[in-house]
Every structure is written in C-alpha cells, then in structure tokens.
Tab-separated table of C-alpha atoms in Angstrom:
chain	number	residue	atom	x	y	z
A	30	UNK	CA	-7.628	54.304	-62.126
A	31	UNK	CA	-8.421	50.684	-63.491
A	32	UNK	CA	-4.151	49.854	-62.379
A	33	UNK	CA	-5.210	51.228	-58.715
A	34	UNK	CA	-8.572	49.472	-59.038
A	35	UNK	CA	-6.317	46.026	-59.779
A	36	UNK	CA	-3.872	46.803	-56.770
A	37	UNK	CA	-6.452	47.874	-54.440
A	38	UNK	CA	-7.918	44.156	-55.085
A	39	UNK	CA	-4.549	42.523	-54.975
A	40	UNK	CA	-4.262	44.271	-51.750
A	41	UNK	CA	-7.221	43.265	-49.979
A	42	UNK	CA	-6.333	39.647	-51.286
A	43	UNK	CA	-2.863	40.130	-49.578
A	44	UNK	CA	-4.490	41.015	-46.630
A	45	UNK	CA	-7.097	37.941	-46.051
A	46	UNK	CA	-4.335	35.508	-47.234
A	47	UNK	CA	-2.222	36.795	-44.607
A	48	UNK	CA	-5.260	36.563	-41.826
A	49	UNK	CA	-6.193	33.271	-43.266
A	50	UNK	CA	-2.546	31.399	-43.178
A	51	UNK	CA	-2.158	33.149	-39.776
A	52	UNK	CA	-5.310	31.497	-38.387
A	53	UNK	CA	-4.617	28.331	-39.551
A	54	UNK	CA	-1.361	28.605	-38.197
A	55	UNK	CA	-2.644	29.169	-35.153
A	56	UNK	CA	-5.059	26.705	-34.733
A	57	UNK	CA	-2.957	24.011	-35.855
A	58	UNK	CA	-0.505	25.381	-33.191
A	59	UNK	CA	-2.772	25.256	-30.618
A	60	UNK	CA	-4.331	21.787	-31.457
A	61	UNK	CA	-1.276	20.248	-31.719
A	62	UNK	CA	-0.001	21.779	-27.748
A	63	UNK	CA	-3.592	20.894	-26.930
A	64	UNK	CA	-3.155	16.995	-28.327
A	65	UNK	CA	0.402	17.188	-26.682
A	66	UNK	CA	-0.758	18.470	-23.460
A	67	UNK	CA	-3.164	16.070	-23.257
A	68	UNK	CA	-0.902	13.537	-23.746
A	69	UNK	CA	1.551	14.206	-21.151
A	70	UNK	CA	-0.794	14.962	-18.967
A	71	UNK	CA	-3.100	11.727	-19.571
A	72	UNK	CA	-0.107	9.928	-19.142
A	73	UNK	CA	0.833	11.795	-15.787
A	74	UNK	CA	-1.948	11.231	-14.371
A	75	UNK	CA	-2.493	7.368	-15.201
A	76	UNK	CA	0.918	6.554	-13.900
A	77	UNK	CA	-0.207	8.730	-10.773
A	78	UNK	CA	-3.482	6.654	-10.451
A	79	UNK	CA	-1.966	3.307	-11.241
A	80	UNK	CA	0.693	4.206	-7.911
A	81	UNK	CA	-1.927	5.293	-6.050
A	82	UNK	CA	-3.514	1.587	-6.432
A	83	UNK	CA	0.051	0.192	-5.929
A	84	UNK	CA	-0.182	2.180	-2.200
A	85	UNK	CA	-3.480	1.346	-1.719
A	86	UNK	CA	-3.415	-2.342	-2.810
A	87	UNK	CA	-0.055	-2.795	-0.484
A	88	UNK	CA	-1.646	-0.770	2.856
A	89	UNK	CA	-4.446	-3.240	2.455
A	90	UNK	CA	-2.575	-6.524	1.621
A	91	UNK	CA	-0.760	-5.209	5.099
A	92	UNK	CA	-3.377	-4.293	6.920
A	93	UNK	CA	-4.686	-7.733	6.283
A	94	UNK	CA	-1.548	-9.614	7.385
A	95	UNK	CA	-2.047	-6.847	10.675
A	96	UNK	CA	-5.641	-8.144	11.073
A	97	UNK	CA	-4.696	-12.120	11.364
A	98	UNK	CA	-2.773	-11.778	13.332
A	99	UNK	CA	-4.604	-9.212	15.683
A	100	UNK	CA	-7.375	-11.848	15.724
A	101	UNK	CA	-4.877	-15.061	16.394
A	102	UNK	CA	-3.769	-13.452	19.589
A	103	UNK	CA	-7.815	-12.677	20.325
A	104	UNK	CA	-8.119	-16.217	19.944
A	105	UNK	CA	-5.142	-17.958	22.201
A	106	UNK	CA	-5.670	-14.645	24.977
A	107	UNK	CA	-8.888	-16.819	25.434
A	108	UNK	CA	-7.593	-19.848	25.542
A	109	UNK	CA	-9.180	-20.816	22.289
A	110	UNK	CA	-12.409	-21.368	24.136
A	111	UNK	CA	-15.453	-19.440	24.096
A	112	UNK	CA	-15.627	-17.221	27.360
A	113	UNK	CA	-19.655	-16.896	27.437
A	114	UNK	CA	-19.906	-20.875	27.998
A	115	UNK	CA	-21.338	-21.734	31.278
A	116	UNK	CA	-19.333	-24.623	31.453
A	117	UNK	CA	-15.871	-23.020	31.049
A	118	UNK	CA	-14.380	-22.632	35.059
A	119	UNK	CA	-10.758	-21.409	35.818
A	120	UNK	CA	-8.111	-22.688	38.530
A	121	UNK	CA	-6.423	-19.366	39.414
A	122	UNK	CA	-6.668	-17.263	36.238
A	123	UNK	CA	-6.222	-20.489	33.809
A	124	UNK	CA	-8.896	-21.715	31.580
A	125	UNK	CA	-9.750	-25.528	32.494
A	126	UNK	CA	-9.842	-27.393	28.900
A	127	UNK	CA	-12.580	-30.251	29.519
A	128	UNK	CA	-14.974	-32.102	27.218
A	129	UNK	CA	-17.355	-28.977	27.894
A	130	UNK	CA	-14.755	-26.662	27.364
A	131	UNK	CA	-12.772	-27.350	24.912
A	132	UNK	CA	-11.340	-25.394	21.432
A	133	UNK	CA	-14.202	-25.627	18.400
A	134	UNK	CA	-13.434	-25.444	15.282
A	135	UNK	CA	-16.468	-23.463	14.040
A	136	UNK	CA	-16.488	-21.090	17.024
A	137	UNK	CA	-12.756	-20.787	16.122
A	138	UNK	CA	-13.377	-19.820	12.358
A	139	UNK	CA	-16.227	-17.536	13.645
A	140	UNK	CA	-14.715	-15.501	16.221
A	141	UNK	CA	-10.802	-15.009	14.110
A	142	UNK	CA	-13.899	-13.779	10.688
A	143	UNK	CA	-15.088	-11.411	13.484
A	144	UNK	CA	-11.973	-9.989	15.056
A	145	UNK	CA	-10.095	-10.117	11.732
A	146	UNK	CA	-13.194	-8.310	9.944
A	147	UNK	CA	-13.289	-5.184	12.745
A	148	UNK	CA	-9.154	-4.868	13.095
A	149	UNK	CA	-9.406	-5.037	8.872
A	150	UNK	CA	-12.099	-2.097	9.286
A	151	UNK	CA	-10.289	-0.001	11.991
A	152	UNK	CA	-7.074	-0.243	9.474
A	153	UNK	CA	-9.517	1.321	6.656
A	154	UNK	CA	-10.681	3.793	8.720
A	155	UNK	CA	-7.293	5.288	9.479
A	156	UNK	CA	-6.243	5.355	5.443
A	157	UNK	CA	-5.895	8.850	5.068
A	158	UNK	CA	-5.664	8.933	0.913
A	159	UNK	CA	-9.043	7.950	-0.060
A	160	UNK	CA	-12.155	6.890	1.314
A	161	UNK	CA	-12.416	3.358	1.736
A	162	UNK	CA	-15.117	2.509	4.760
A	163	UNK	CA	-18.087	3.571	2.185
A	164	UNK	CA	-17.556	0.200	0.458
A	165	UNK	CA	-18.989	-3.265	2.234
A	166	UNK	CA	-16.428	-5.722	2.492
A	167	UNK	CA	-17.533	-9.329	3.550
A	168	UNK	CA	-15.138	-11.692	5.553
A	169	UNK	CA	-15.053	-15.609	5.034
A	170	UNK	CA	-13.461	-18.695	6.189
A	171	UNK	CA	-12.581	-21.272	3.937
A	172	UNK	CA	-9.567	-24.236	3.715
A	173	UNK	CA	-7.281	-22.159	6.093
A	174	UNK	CA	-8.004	-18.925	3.906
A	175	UNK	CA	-9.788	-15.698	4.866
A	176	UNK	CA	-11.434	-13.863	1.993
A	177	UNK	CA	-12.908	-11.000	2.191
A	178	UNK	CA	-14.789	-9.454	-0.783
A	179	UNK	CA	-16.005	-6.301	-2.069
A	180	UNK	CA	-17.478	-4.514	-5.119
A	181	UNK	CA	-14.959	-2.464	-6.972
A	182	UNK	CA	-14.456	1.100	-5.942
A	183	UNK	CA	-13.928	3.955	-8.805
A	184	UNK	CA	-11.255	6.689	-7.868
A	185	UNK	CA	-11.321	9.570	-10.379
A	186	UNK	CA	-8.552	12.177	-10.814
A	187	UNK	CA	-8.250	15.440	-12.290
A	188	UNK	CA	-5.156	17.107	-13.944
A	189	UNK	CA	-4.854	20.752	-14.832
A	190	UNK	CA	-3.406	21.426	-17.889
A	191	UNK	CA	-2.231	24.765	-19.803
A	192	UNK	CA	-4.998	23.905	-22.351
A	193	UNK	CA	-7.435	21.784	-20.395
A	194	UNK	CA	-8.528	19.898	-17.720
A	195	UNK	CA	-8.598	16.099	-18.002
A	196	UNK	CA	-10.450	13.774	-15.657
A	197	UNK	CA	-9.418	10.233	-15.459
A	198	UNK	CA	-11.431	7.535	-13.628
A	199	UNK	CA	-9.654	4.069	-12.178
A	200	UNK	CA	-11.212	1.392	-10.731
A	201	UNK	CA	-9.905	-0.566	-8.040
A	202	UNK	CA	-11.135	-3.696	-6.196
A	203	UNK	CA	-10.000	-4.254	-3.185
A	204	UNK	CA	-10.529	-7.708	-2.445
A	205	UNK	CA	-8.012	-9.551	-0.965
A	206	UNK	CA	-7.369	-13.541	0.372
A	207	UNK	CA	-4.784	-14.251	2.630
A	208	UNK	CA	-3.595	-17.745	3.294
A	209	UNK	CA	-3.603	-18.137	7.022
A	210	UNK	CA	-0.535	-20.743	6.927
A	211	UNK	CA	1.807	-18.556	5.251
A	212	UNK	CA	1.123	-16.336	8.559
A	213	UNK	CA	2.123	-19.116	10.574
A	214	UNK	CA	-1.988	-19.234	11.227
A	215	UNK	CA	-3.632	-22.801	11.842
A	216	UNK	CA	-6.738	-22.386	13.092
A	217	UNK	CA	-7.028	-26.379	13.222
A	218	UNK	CA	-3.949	-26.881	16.139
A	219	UNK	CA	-6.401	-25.886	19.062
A	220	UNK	CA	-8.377	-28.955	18.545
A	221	UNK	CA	-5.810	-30.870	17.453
A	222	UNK	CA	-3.603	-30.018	20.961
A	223	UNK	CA	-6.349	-30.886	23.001
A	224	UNK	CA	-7.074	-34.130	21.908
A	225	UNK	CA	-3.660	-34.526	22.248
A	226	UNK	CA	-2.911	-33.487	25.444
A	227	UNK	CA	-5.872	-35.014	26.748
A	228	UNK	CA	-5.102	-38.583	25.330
A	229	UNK	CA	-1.453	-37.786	26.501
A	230	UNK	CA	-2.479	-36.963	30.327
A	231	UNK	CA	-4.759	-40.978	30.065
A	232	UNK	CA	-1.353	-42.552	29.002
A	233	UNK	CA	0.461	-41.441	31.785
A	234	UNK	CA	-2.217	-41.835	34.238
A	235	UNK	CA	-2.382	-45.392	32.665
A	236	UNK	CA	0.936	-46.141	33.112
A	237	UNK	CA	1.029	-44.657	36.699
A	238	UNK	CA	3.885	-42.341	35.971
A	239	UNK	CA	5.665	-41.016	39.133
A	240	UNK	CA	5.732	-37.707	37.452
A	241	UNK	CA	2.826	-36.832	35.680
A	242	UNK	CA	4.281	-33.154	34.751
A	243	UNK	CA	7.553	-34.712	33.039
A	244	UNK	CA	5.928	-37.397	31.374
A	245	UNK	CA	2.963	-35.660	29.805
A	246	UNK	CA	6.110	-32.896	28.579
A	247	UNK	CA	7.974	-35.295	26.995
A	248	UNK	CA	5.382	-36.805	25.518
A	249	UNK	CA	3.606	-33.332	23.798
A	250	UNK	CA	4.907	-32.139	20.608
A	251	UNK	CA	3.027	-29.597	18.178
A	252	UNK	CA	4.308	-28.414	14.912
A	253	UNK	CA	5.225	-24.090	15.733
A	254	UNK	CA	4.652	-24.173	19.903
A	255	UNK	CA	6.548	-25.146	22.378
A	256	UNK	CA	5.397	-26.369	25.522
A	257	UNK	CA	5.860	-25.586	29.106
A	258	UNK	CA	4.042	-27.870	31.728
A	259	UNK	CA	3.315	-27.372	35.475
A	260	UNK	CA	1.417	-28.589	38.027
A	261	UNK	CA	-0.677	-26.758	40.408
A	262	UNK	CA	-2.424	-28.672	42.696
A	263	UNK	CA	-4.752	-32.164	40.508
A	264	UNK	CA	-4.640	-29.520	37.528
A	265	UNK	CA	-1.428	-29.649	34.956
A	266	UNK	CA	-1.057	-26.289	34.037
A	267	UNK	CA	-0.229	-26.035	29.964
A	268	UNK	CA	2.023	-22.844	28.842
A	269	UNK	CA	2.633	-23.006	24.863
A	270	UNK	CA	4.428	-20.106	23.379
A	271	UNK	CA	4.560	-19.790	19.360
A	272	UNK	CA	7.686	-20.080	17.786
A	273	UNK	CA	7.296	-17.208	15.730
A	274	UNK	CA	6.701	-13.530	16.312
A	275	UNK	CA	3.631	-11.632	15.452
A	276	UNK	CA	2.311	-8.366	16.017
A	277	UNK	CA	-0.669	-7.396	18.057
A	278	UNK	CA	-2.338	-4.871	19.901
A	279	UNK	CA	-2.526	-4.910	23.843
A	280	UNK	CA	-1.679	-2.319	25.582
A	281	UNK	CA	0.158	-0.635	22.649
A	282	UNK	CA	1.617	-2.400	19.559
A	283	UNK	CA	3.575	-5.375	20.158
A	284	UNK	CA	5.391	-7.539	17.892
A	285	UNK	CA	6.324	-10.867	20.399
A	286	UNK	CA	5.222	-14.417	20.800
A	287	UNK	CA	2.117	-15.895	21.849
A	288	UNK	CA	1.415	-17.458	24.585
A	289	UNK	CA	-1.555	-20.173	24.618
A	290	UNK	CA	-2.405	-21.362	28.512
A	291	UNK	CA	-5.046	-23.776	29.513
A	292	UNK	CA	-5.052	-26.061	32.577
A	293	UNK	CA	-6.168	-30.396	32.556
A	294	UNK	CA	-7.069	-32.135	35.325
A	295	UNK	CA	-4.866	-35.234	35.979
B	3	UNK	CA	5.552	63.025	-70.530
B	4	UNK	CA	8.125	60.365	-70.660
B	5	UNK	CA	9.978	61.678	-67.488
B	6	UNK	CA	6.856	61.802	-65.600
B	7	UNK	CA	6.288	58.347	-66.447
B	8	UNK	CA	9.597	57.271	-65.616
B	9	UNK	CA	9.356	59.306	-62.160
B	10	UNK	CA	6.516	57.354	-61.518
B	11	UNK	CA	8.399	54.083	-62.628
B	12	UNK	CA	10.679	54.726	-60.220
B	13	UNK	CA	7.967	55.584	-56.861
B	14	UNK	CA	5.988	52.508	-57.747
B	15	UNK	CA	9.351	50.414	-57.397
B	16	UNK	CA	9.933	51.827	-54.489
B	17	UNK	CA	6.469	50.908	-53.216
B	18	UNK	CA	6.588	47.864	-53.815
B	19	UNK	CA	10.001	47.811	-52.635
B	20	UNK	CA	8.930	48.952	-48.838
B	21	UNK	CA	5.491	46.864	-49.461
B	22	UNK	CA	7.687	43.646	-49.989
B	23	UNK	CA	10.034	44.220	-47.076
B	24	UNK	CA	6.945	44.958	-44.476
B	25	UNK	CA	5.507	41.561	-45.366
B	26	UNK	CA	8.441	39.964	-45.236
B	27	UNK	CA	9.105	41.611	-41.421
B	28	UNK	CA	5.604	40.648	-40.873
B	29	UNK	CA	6.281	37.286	-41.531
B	30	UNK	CA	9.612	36.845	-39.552
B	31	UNK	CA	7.830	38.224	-36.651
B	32	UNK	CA	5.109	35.873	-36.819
B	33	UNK	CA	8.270	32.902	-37.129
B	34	UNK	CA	10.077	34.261	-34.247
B	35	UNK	CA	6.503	34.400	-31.885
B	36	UNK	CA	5.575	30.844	-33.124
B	37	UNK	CA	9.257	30.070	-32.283
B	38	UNK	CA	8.941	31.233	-28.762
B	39	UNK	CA	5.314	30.045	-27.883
B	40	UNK	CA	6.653	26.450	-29.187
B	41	UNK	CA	9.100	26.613	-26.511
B	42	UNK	CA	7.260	26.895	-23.778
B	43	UNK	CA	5.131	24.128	-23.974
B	44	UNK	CA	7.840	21.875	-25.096
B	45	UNK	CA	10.265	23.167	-21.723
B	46	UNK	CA	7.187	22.310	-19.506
B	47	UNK	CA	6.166	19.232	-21.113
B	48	UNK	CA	10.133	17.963	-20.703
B	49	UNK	CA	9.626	19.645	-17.012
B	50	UNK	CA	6.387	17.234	-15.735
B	51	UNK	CA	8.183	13.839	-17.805
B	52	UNK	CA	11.047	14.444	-15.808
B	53	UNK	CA	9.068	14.683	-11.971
B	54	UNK	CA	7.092	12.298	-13.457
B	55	UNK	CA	9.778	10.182	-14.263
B	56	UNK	CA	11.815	10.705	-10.580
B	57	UNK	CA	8.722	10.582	-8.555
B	58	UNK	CA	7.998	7.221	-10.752
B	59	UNK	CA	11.368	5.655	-9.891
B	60	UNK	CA	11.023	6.502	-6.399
B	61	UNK	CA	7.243	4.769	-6.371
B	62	UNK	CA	8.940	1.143	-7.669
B	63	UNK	CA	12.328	1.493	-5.620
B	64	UNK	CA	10.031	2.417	-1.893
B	65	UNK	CA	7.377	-0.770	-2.790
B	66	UNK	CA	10.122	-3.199	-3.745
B	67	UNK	CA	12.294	-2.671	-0.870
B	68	UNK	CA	9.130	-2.379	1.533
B	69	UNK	CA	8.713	-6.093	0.689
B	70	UNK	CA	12.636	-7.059	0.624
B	71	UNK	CA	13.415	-9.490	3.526
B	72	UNK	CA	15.966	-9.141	5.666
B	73	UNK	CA	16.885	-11.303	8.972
B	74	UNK	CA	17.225	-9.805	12.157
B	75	UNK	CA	17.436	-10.898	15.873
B	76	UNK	CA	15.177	-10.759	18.698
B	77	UNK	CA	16.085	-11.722	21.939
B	78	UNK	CA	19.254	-14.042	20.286
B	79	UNK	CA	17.030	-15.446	17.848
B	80	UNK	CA	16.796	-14.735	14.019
B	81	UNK	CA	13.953	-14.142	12.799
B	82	UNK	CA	12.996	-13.324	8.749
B	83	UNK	CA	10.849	-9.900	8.207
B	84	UNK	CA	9.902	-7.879	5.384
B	85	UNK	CA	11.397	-4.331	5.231
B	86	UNK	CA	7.867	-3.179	5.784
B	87	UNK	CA	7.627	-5.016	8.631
B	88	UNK	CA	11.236	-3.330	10.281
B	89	UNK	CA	9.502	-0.034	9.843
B	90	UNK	CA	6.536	-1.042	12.207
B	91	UNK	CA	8.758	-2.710	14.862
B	92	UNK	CA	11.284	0.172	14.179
B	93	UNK	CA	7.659	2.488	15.392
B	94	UNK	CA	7.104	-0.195	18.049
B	95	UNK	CA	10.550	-0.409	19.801
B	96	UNK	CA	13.343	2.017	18.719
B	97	UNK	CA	16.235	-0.330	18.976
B	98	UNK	CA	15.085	-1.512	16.112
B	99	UNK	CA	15.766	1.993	14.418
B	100	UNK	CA	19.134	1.602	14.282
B	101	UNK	CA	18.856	-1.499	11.578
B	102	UNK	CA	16.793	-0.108	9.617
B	103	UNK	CA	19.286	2.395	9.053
B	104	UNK	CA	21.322	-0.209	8.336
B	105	UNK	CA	19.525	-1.614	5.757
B	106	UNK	CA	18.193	1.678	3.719
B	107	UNK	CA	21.586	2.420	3.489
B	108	UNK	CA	22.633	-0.846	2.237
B	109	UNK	CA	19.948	-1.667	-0.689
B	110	UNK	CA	18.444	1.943	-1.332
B	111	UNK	CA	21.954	3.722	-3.195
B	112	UNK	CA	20.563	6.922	-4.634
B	113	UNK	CA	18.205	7.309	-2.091
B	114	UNK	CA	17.084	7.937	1.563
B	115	UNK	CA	13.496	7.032	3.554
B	116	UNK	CA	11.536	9.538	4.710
B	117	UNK	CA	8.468	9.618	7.400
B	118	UNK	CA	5.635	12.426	7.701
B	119	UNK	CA	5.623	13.309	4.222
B	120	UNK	CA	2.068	13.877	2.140
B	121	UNK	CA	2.945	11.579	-0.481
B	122	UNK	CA	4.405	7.829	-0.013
B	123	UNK	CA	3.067	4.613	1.286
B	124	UNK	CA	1.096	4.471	4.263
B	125	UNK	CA	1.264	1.504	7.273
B	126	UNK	CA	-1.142	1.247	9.756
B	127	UNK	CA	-0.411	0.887	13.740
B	128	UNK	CA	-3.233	0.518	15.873
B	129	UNK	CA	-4.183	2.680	18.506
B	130	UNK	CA	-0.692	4.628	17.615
B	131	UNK	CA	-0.294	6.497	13.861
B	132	UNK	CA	0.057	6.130	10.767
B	133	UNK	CA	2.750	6.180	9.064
B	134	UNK	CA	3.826	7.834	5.673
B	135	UNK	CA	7.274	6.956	4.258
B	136	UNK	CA	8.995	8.188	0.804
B	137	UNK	CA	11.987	8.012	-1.009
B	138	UNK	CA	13.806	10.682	-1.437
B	139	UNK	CA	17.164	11.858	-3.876
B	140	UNK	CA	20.762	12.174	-1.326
C-alpha cells in the first residue's frame, strides 16, 4: 500500500513534468516562429515601403521635369508677353514686341510658378498608388530654380503574418527643386532677346541697311534658339525655334521644339 | 511466499518495462511533430526572402535603367534622353517603339519590360494614361 502510495506520487509527478516541459516547449516554439516571423516580415515590408518611396519619389521628380516644361511652352505659345495687357496688338496672328509689350521678368517667373504648379497637380492627381493631392504643396521661384515644398506625408503598411499582423509607418516628403537650366529652362532669355533684337533692328536702321531682314539675321544670336527672320509689310517678323526637344501638351502629348514668334516694327 | 514474490518481481518489471517504452514513444512523437511544425515556418520564411529578394532585384534593375541615357535621332538629329523618357515618346509616337526594344534588350539581360501591370513604376502623360511598367524574369 505505502509502495503504491510512492508510485502513485511518482506518477502524478511524471505526468506534470511531462505537461510542464511540453508547454515550455511550446511556447518557446512559438515565440521563437513569432520573433522570426516578425522578422521576415518587418523586413518585407520595409524593403516594400522603402520601393514604394523609390516609385513615388521618381514619378514626382518626373512629373516635375513634365511640369517645366509644360509651363515653358505656356510661356513662348504667348509670346512671353502677358495676353490681358491692353497694350499688346498683333499684325496677322503675331504678337508685336514694343516697349509696352514686351517679356517681364516677374510676370515671367509668375505665370511658369502658376502653370508649373497646376500641370505638377494634374500629374498628382493621376498617381494611382497613394493619395497625394491631400497634402499642400507650395511653388517658388528663385535663382533659375523652382521649389516647391510640402509637409511630409506618412504612408503606413500592414503585413499579415502566420503569427501576427505588423503595421509599419514611413514617412515621405515630397518636396522637390528642380534646376530650370539643366532643363534647358532660362526664364531670363525673353528679356534678354528683346533688348537684343530691338537694339539690333536701331543698328541697321542706323546704318541704312538695304536689307533690313538679312542684316538684323546675321546680326541675332542667342545661346539654345535659332532664329528665322521675315518681313511682312514695316513689321520684321521673328521665328525662334529651341534647339532642344521638350515635351508638352497641345492637342495630345508632344515631345518637339518650341517655337517663340513675335513681330518688331522696323 | 517466495514464488509469489518473485511472480510479482517479474509483473512489476514488466510494468515498468511497457511504462518506460510509452514515454519514450511519447516523447519521439512529440520530436517528430516539433520536427514537422519547424518546417513549415522555416519553408515559408525561405519562400517570402526569395520573392522578396526577385521582386527586390527587379525594383533596382527597372529605376536604374529608367534613368540610363541613351542617344537617339529625331528628324536626323541626335538627341540625349533618359530611358524613362523613350518610354513616353515610345507612348507618344510608336516609331519610337521599335528602339526601345532595342535598348531593353541590350542593357536589361535577365529581364524583359512590361506595361499594365499593378505593381512597377508609374509615368504620367497628360490628357492620355498612365503608365505602369515592370521587370519581369525571360
């Protein structure tokens, strides 16, 4: 009786030791998949978050290059001028260039903020992978630069995993400066080619030049145009085309040279 | 008495005997499940490092060579554009199609571009689409 009393309580003993080392065997299995798991998958789903920034931060840095130049060919379609001045006439469907009508270089720096700022916005809108028009971005002009600014935005994430479900939060700001020149952008040439052409047309009237159209060409040289002249009745008729490409919208997508035309009296 | 005893000897060895042997299933068992719930994990674990790891490669290879440069010619004239910038003309005018070709198949080895796909790098073109393009494995 006391020998079956003795086994009876070795027994029992047997039996919680075995429960015990079982549930600690389990629960160090499943903590350890659980710390695994977590991880792989924290590490999944930074690298996923950290791409989706790489895709975001290259579809604006395009869309920005997209909006200069969108906004250049708003400027020169207008012959640089602004169209709601009173004193702005046309000979035929040319712009007359006069000391009333003439490029200005804060209108200039205005208007290319404006148009870059709502092509920049229409190029948000369409991005399809997050939100990004709940965010105020601001637009300025400085030393041949366009910033534009904005607070940072905060994308989250959530992984499943077999254990858990992680959420993983990234911030992102997507402010962005793009140097005008290395677009082939100079805001500052408008002015510059009408004083220019301007002091160019005096010379030759000055010097009484038989032909006004080949002597005002020969003189005129500007740094990425070239220049086409012709006359059409006491107005010389100006025809610059960039010598580099850029795409625009007008009429569908286009990816050609610009043309800048103004017309001078003689 | 004594035969008894021994007769009793003898059952007690045997029930410890069987006793021994059922905890000593019990705990192979309980190695072999461990053994086997291990594996799992550890197969899908190896499973998302290895997406992870292709979709990864593809990420770097499509944003370096969107920003490769390559020269091309327009109207006789050669002109300097970023890969990225092929793809939008390529949209734009489809001659352009054709080099683009040309070029995938000339810097992107293992793999080939892909449009219209959920996941990838997106382009804008006004007042037309936009565009999603991948990398994908020959």
């Amino acid at each position: 009786m006391i020998k079956n009393k003795k086994a009876g309580v070795f027994a029992i003993g047997l039996v919680l030791g075995m429960i015990i080392f079982i549930g600690m065997s389990w629960h160090a299995f499943s903590t350890t998949n659980k710390n695994i798991n977590a991880g792989v998958i924290k590490t999944t789903a930074s690298i996923n978050i950290k791409n989706m920034g790489d895709r975001l931060s290259f579809y604006i840095n395009e869309s920005s290059k997209l909006a200069a130049s969108q906004a250049f060919y708003e400027i020169v379609k207008d012959s640089a001028i602004d169209k709601d001045n009173p004193s702005c006439t046309v000979t035929g469907d040319t712009i007359i260039w006069n000391s009333n009508c003439m490029p200005e270089k804060i209108f200039l720096q205005n208007k290319f903020t404006d148009e870059y700022g709502k092509s920049f916005f229409d190029s948000l809108k369409a991005y399809s992978e997050t939100n990004l028009t709940d965010i105020t971005y601001t637009h300025t002009f400085e030393n041949g630069e366009i910033k534009t600014k904005t607070d940072p935005k905060t994308f989250s994430s959530e992984e499943k995993g077999t254990f858990a479900t992680y959420k993983l939060e990234y911030e992102f700001n997507p402010s962005i400066t793009l140097i005008l020149e290395e677009e082939n952008i100079n805001l500052d040439s408008f002015d510059f080619i009408y004083i220019k052409t301007n002091s160019d047309i005096r010379e030759c009237r000055d010097e009484e030049a038989v032909d006004m159209v080949l002597c005002v060409k020969n003189k005129l040289e500007f740094d990425g145009w070239t220049v086409d002249v012709k006359k059409q009745g006491s107005y010389l008729i100006f025809e610059l085309e960039t010598e580099e490409y850029f795409f625009f919208e007008d009429k569908g997508m286009k990816f050609e040279k610009i043309i800048l035309k103004f017309a001078m009296i003689i | 008495m004594e035969i008894k005893n021994k007769k009793a000897q003898a059952g007690e060895l045997v029930q410890d005997t069987v006793g021994l042997v059922i905890v000593a299933l019990l705990l192979i068992i309980f190695i072999i499940i461990s053994t086997v719930l291990w594996g799992a994990p550890k197969k899908e674990i190896e499973k998302i490092a290895t997406e992870q790891i292709t979709k990864d490669q593809e990420h770097l290879s499509l944003q370096a060579w969107l920003q490769k440069t390559v020269e091309i010619e327009i109207e006789e004239e050669k002109q300097d554009i970023t890969i990225a910038e092929l793809i939008r003309l390529s949209k734009i005018n489809p001659i352009y199609e054709e080099i683009l070709n040309q070029e995938a198949e000339k810097s992107l080895g293992i793999y080939n571009y892909e449009f219209n796909k959920q996941a990838g790098s997106l382009f804008y073109i006004p007042s037309d689409e936009i565009i999603t393009i991948r990398l994908e494995i020959k």
